Amino acid sequence: MRVLRAALSNFALVATLGFILPAVSAQSTDQNYPTPITSTEISGTIKARDIGDTRLTSYFYAFEGSQGDIFINVVAKNFSGDIDVYNAEGLRPLAKIVIYADAGTTETGRLIYLRKAERLILRIEGRTPNDDPAHLRIKFGGSFIALAPQKAVEAPTIAPTSAEETAVKVNSVGTIIPAVPKPPPAREIVSEQVTPKPTEDTRSEPSPPVSDPPPADKSATDTVPETVFENKSAKVVVTPEKKAAAKRPSRRAASRVATSAAKTETSAPEEKKPDPLASIRLIVQLKDGESIERPMNEVVKFSVDKGVLTVILKGGKITRYSILDVARVTIE
C-alpha cells in the first residue's frame, strides 16, 4: 500500500512538473545571458551525467523585485545542490537554499527583504545522485516582479581553431576519443612540358686553329708583343688578349663565390630581441584577498565562460576561478 501511494505521488509530481515545464522555453547555462522569468512559477529538469562525471549542472534565471518581501518556495525531487539568489549588479548573495536528495519530494522556502527595487539572478546548481533526472519547481510571491516576455539572446560561441581541431579530445569522464583522420586534399595533376635548360660550357676555350703566321708587320710588332710556339707540325701564335681571356673565371665559378658570400652573411647570429610582453602582467585579485600574478609572455589565453575565469599558461597548466570569487582582473 505504501509503495502504491509513493508511486502515485511521484506520478503526480512528474505530471505537474511536465505541465508547468513549457512555461520556460529554455534554461540558460550562462550567467551573462540568464533566462527571464515571465511568470510566478517555473520548473526545470537536470539530466543525469555519465558514470564518473562529478561536474555540477548550473542554470541561471533573471527576475525583478520591488521594495518589500519576496517569498520563494522550492519543491525538488531527486536533486542535490544549491539554489542561490544574487544581486545582478554586484553579484551580492541574498539567499542560499541547500537541498539534499531524498526518497520522496523535498519542499523548502526562503524570505528575501529588499530595501529598493532591484534586478536579481537565481542560480540552480546541482546534480542528480543516480541515473534518473532531477525535477525542480519554484514559486514566487510577495514583491516579486515577473519580466516581460522578450526574445531570447543566445550566448556567443567561439568557432574552433585549427589547433583545437587537431588537439586530443576526451569525453566527460576523461576517456580519449580517437581522432578521425581527415582525408588528404585532392591534388591536381598538371602536365607540363619540360624544356631542357641550356647549360653553361665550363670547358676551356678551344685553342686557336693552327695556321701559318701572318706576314710580319713592323707597326704591329712594335705595339703588341706575340709569343710564338713552334711545333714539328705547325706554329701557334698567342696574343696578350688571349692570355687574359684564359685567366678570366667562368660564370659558374663566379656564381658559387657569390652564393658562399651570401651564406656567410646570413649565417651571422642575430641578436635576440627582448619580449615586450615580459614587462606586462596579468593580475587576478580574489575577494578573499589573494592575488595571482602572471607575466603575459607566459599566458596563452584567459577567458570567462559560463561564470568561470580560465587562465591557460605555457606548458599546458590550466587554472580556473569562479567569477563569484573574483574581485578584479587587470593587466598592468
Coordinates of C-alpha atoms in Angstrom, one line a residue:
M1 CA 0.0 0.0 0.0
R2 CA 2.8 2.4 0.9
V3 CA 4.6 1.6 -2.3
L4 CA 1.4 2.3 -4.3
R5 CA 1.0 5.7 -2.6
A6 CA 4.6 6.6 -3.2
A7 CA 4.3 5.7 -6.9
L8 CA 1.1 7.7 -7.2
S9 CA 2.7 10.8 -5.5
N10 CA 5.7 10.5 -7.8
F11 CA 3.5 10.3 -10.8
A12 CA 1.5 13.3 -9.7
L13 CA 4.7 15.3 -9.2
V14 CA 6.1 14.4 -12.6
A15 CA 2.8 15.2 -14.3
T16 CA 2.7 18.5 -12.5
L17 CA 6.2 19.4 -13.5
G18 CA 5.6 18.3 -17.1
F19 CA 2.5 20.5 -17.3
I20 CA 4.4 23.6 -16.0
L21 CA 7.7 22.9 -17.9
P22 CA 6.5 24.6 -21.2
A23 CA 6.2 27.9 -19.3
V24 CA 10.0 28.3 -19.5
S25 CA 11.3 27.8 -23.1
A26 CA 15.0 27.3 -22.2
Q27 CA 17.3 27.0 -19.3
S28 CA 20.4 29.3 -19.7
T29 CA 23.8 27.9 -18.6
D30 CA 25.5 31.3 -19.0
Q31 CA 25.4 33.8 -16.1
N32 CA 25.7 36.8 -18.6
Y33 CA 22.6 35.6 -20.5
P34 CA 20.1 34.4 -17.9
T35 CA 16.6 33.1 -18.8
P36 CA 14.0 35.7 -17.9
I37 CA 11.2 34.6 -15.5
T38 CA 7.9 35.7 -17.1
S39 CA 5.5 34.1 -14.5
T40 CA 5.3 33.4 -10.8
E41 CA 6.2 29.8 -11.2
I42 CA 9.0 28.0 -13.1
S43 CA 10.1 24.4 -13.3
G44 CA 13.3 22.7 -14.6
T45 CA 14.9 19.4 -15.2
I46 CA 18.5 18.3 -14.7
K47 CA 19.6 15.3 -16.6
A48 CA 21.9 12.6 -15.2
R49 CA 25.6 12.8 -16.2
D50 CA 27.9 9.9 -17.2
I51 CA 29.2 7.5 -14.6
G52 CA 32.3 9.0 -13.1
D53 CA 31.5 12.6 -14.1
T54 CA 31.3 14.7 -10.9
R55 CA 30.5 18.0 -12.5
L56 CA 27.5 20.1 -11.4
T57 CA 24.9 21.5 -13.7
S58 CA 24.2 25.2 -13.4
Y59 CA 21.1 27.2 -14.7
F60 CA 20.6 30.9 -14.4
Y61 CA 17.3 32.9 -14.3
A62 CA 16.6 36.7 -14.0
F63 CA 13.7 38.5 -12.3
E64 CA 13.0 41.7 -10.5
G65 CA 11.7 42.7 -7.1
S66 CA 10.2 45.8 -5.6
Q67 CA 10.6 47.1 -2.1
G68 CA 9.4 44.5 0.4
D69 CA 9.5 40.8 1.0
I70 CA 9.9 38.2 -1.8
F71 CA 8.7 34.6 -1.0
I72 CA 10.5 31.7 -2.7
N73 CA 9.0 28.2 -2.4
V74 CA 11.0 25.2 -3.8
V75 CA 9.8 21.7 -4.4
A76 CA 12.6 19.3 -5.5
K77 CA 12.7 15.6 -6.4
N78 CA 16.0 13.6 -6.8
F79 CA 18.1 16.8 -6.6
S80 CA 21.2 17.5 -4.6
G81 CA 22.6 21.0 -4.8
D82 CA 22.2 24.7 -4.0
I83 CA 19.7 27.4 -5.1
D84 CA 21.2 31.0 -4.7
V85 CA 19.8 34.4 -5.3
Y86 CA 22.2 37.3 -6.2
N87 CA 22.1 41.0 -6.9
A88 CA 22.5 41.4 -10.6
E89 CA 24.7 44.5 -10.3
G90 CA 27.4 43.4 -7.8
L91 CA 26.6 39.7 -7.5
R92 CA 26.0 40.2 -3.8
P93 CA 24.5 37.0 -2.3
L94 CA 21.0 37.5 -0.8
A95 CA 19.8 33.9 0.0
K96 CA 21.0 30.3 -0.3
I97 CA 19.0 27.1 -0.2
V98 CA 20.8 23.8 0.3
I99 CA 18.9 20.7 -0.8
Y100 CA 19.8 17.0 -0.4
A101 CA 18.2 14.3 -2.4
D102 CA 15.7 12.2 -0.5
A103 CA 13.4 9.2 -1.3
G104 CA 10.5 11.5 -2.0
T105 CA 10.0 15.1 -2.7
T106 CA 11.6 17.9 -0.7
E107 CA 9.9 21.2 -0.1
T108 CA 11.5 24.3 1.4
G109 CA 11.5 28.1 1.1
R110 CA 13.1 31.4 1.8
L111 CA 12.1 35.0 2.5
I112 CA 14.2 37.9 1.0
Y113 CA 13.7 41.6 2.0
L114 CA 14.6 44.3 -0.4
R115 CA 15.1 48.0 0.6
K116 CA 14.6 49.1 -3.0
A117 CA 13.6 47.7 -6.4
E118 CA 16.4 45.6 -7.8
R119 CA 17.1 43.1 -10.6
L120 CA 18.0 39.6 -9.2
I121 CA 19.6 36.5 -10.6
L122 CA 18.5 33.0 -9.5
R123 CA 21.2 30.2 -9.8
I124 CA 20.3 26.5 -9.7
E125 CA 23.5 24.4 -9.3
G126 CA 23.5 20.7 -8.5
R127 CA 23.1 17.2 -9.9
T128 CA 21.1 14.0 -9.6
P129 CA 22.6 11.3 -7.4
N130 CA 21.5 8.5 -9.7
D131 CA 20.6 7.8 -13.3
D132 CA 17.2 9.4 -13.0
P133 CA 16.7 13.1 -13.9
A134 CA 16.1 15.7 -11.2
H135 CA 13.0 17.9 -11.1
L136 CA 12.5 21.3 -9.6
R137 CA 9.5 23.6 -9.2
I138 CA 9.9 27.1 -7.8
K139 CA 7.1 29.5 -6.9
F140 CA 7.5 33.3 -6.2
G141 CA 5.3 35.6 -4.2
G142 CA 5.2 39.0 -2.4
S143 CA 7.1 41.8 -4.1
F144 CA 8.2 39.5 -6.9
I145 CA 8.0 41.1 -10.4
A146 CA 8.0 38.9 -13.5
L147 CA 9.8 40.2 -16.6
A148 CA 8.1 40.9 -19.8
P149 CA 8.5 38.2 -22.5
Q150 CA 11.4 39.0 -24.7
K151 CA 13.3 37.4 -27.5
A152 CA 16.0 35.1 -26.1
V153 CA 19.5 36.2 -26.7
E154 CA 21.9 33.3 -27.3
A155 CA 25.3 33.4 -25.8
P156 CA 28.1 33.9 -28.3
T157 CA 30.1 30.9 -29.3
I158 CA 33.7 30.8 -30.5
A159 CA 34.5 28.8 -33.6
P160 CA 37.2 26.2 -33.0
T161 CA 40.6 27.0 -34.5
S162 CA 42.7 24.7 -36.4
A163 CA 44.8 24.0 -33.4
E164 CA 41.7 23.0 -31.3
E165 CA 40.6 20.7 -34.1
T166 CA 43.8 18.7 -34.0
A167 CA 44.1 18.6 -30.2
V168 CA 43.3 15.4 -28.2
K169 CA 39.6 15.1 -27.4
V170 CA 38.2 13.5 -24.3
N171 CA 34.7 12.8 -23.1
S172 CA 33.2 13.8 -19.7
V173 CA 35.0 11.1 -17.7
G174 CA 38.4 11.6 -19.3
T175 CA 38.5 8.8 -21.9
I176 CA 40.4 9.8 -25.0
I177 CA 38.3 9.9 -28.1
P178 CA 40.2 8.7 -31.2
A179 CA 40.7 11.4 -33.7
V180 CA 39.0 10.9 -37.1
P181 CA 41.7 11.3 -39.8
K182 CA 41.0 14.0 -42.3
P183 CA 41.0 12.9 -46.0
P184 CA 44.0 14.2 -47.8
P185 CA 43.4 17.2 -50.1
A186 CA 42.9 16.3 -53.8
R187 CA 45.9 17.0 -55.8
E188 CA 45.6 18.4 -59.3
I189 CA 47.9 16.7 -61.9
V190 CA 49.1 19.2 -64.3
S191 CA 51.2 18.0 -67.2
E192 CA 53.9 20.5 -68.1
Q193 CA 56.3 20.3 -70.9
V194 CA 59.8 20.5 -69.5
T195 CA 62.2 22.2 -71.8
P196 CA 65.9 21.5 -71.1
K197 CA 67.7 24.5 -69.9
P198 CA 70.9 25.4 -71.7
T199 CA 73.9 24.5 -69.5
E200 CA 77.0 26.7 -69.4
D201 CA 80.0 25.2 -71.0
T202 CA 82.8 25.3 -68.4
R203 CA 85.3 23.7 -70.6
S204 CA 88.4 25.7 -71.5
E205 CA 88.2 27.8 -74.6
P206 CA 89.3 25.9 -77.7
S207 CA 92.8 26.6 -78.8
P208 CA 93.1 28.8 -81.9
P209 CA 93.4 26.9 -85.2
V210 CA 96.9 26.0 -86.2
S211 CA 97.8 28.1 -89.2
D212 CA 100.8 29.7 -90.6
P213 CA 101.8 33.1 -89.1
P214 CA 100.7 36.1 -91.0
P215 CA 103.3 38.2 -92.7
A216 CA 105.2 40.3 -90.3
D217 CA 104.2 43.9 -89.8
K218 CA 106.6 46.2 -88.3
S219 CA 104.0 48.5 -86.7
A220 CA 102.1 45.6 -85.1
T221 CA 105.3 44.0 -83.9
D222 CA 106.3 47.2 -82.1
T223 CA 102.9 47.7 -80.3
V224 CA 101.6 44.2 -79.4
P225 CA 104.1 41.5 -78.4
E226 CA 103.4 38.0 -79.6
T227 CA 104.5 34.7 -78.3
V228 CA 105.2 32.0 -80.9
F229 CA 105.2 28.3 -80.0
E230 CA 106.9 26.2 -82.6
N231 CA 105.8 22.6 -83.2
K232 CA 107.1 20.0 -85.6
S233 CA 103.8 20.2 -87.5
A234 CA 102.7 23.8 -87.0
K235 CA 103.2 27.1 -85.2
V236 CA 100.8 28.7 -82.7
V237 CA 100.7 32.4 -82.0
V238 CA 99.3 33.6 -78.6
T239 CA 98.5 37.2 -78.1
P240 CA 98.0 39.1 -74.6
E241 CA 94.2 39.3 -75.1
K242 CA 94.0 35.5 -75.3
K243 CA 96.1 35.1 -72.2
A244 CA 93.7 37.4 -70.2
A245 CA 90.7 35.5 -71.5
A246 CA 92.2 32.2 -70.4
K247 CA 92.8 33.6 -66.9
R248 CA 89.2 35.0 -66.6
P249 CA 87.0 32.8 -64.2
S250 CA 83.9 31.1 -65.7
R251 CA 80.3 32.2 -64.9
R252 CA 79.6 29.1 -62.7
A253 CA 82.7 29.8 -60.5
A254 CA 81.6 33.4 -60.1
S255 CA 78.1 32.3 -59.0
R256 CA 79.5 29.9 -56.5
V257 CA 81.6 32.6 -54.9
A258 CA 78.6 34.9 -54.7
T259 CA 76.4 32.2 -53.1
S260 CA 79.0 31.3 -50.5
A261 CA 79.4 35.0 -49.6
A262 CA 75.6 35.4 -49.1
K263 CA 75.5 32.3 -46.9
T264 CA 78.3 33.7 -44.8
E265 CA 76.3 37.0 -44.3
T266 CA 73.0 35.2 -43.4
S267 CA 74.7 32.7 -41.0
A268 CA 75.8 35.6 -38.7
P269 CA 73.9 35.2 -35.4
E270 CA 71.1 37.7 -34.9
E271 CA 70.7 39.5 -31.6
K272 CA 67.7 38.1 -29.7
K273 CA 65.2 40.9 -29.1
P274 CA 63.6 41.2 -25.6
D275 CA 60.0 40.1 -25.4
P276 CA 57.8 43.2 -24.8
L277 CA 55.2 41.1 -23.0
A278 CA 57.6 40.2 -20.2
S279 CA 57.0 43.5 -18.6
I280 CA 53.2 43.2 -18.7
R281 CA 51.5 41.2 -16.0
L282 CA 48.0 39.6 -15.6
I283 CA 46.7 40.2 -12.1
V284 CA 43.7 38.3 -10.8
Q285 CA 42.6 39.6 -7.4
L286 CA 40.2 37.3 -5.4
K287 CA 37.6 38.5 -2.9
D288 CA 39.4 36.7 0.0
G289 CA 42.5 39.0 -0.5
E290 CA 44.6 36.5 -2.5
S291 CA 46.3 37.9 -5.7
I292 CA 47.6 35.9 -8.6
E293 CA 50.1 37.5 -11.0
R294 CA 51.5 36.0 -14.2
P295 CA 53.6 37.7 -16.9
M296 CA 51.8 38.0 -20.2
N297 CA 54.5 36.2 -22.1
E298 CA 53.6 33.0 -20.1
V299 CA 49.8 33.4 -20.6
V300 CA 48.5 31.7 -23.7
K301 CA 44.8 32.6 -23.2
F302 CA 42.4 33.8 -20.5
S303 CA 38.6 33.9 -20.9
V304 CA 35.3 33.8 -19.0
D305 CA 32.9 31.0 -19.9
K306 CA 29.8 30.1 -18.0
G307 CA 30.8 32.1 -14.9
V308 CA 34.3 30.6 -14.7
L309 CA 37.5 32.5 -15.4
T310 CA 40.0 30.2 -17.1
V311 CA 43.7 31.1 -17.4
I312 CA 45.9 28.9 -19.7
L313 CA 49.7 29.1 -19.3
K314 CA 52.5 27.9 -21.4
G315 CA 53.3 24.3 -20.7
G316 CA 49.6 23.3 -20.6
K317 CA 48.8 24.4 -17.0
I318 CA 45.2 25.5 -16.7
T319 CA 43.8 27.4 -13.7
R320 CA 40.1 28.1 -13.1
Y321 CA 38.4 30.6 -10.8
S322 CA 34.7 31.1 -10.1
I323 CA 33.6 34.6 -11.3
L324 CA 31.8 34.9 -7.9
D325 CA 35.1 34.7 -6.1
V326 CA 37.0 37.1 -8.4
A327 CA 37.1 40.8 -7.3
R328 CA 39.1 42.3 -10.2
V329 CA 41.1 41.2 -13.3
T330 CA 43.6 43.7 -14.6
I331 CA 46.6 43.9 -17.0
E332 CA 49.4 46.1 -15.9

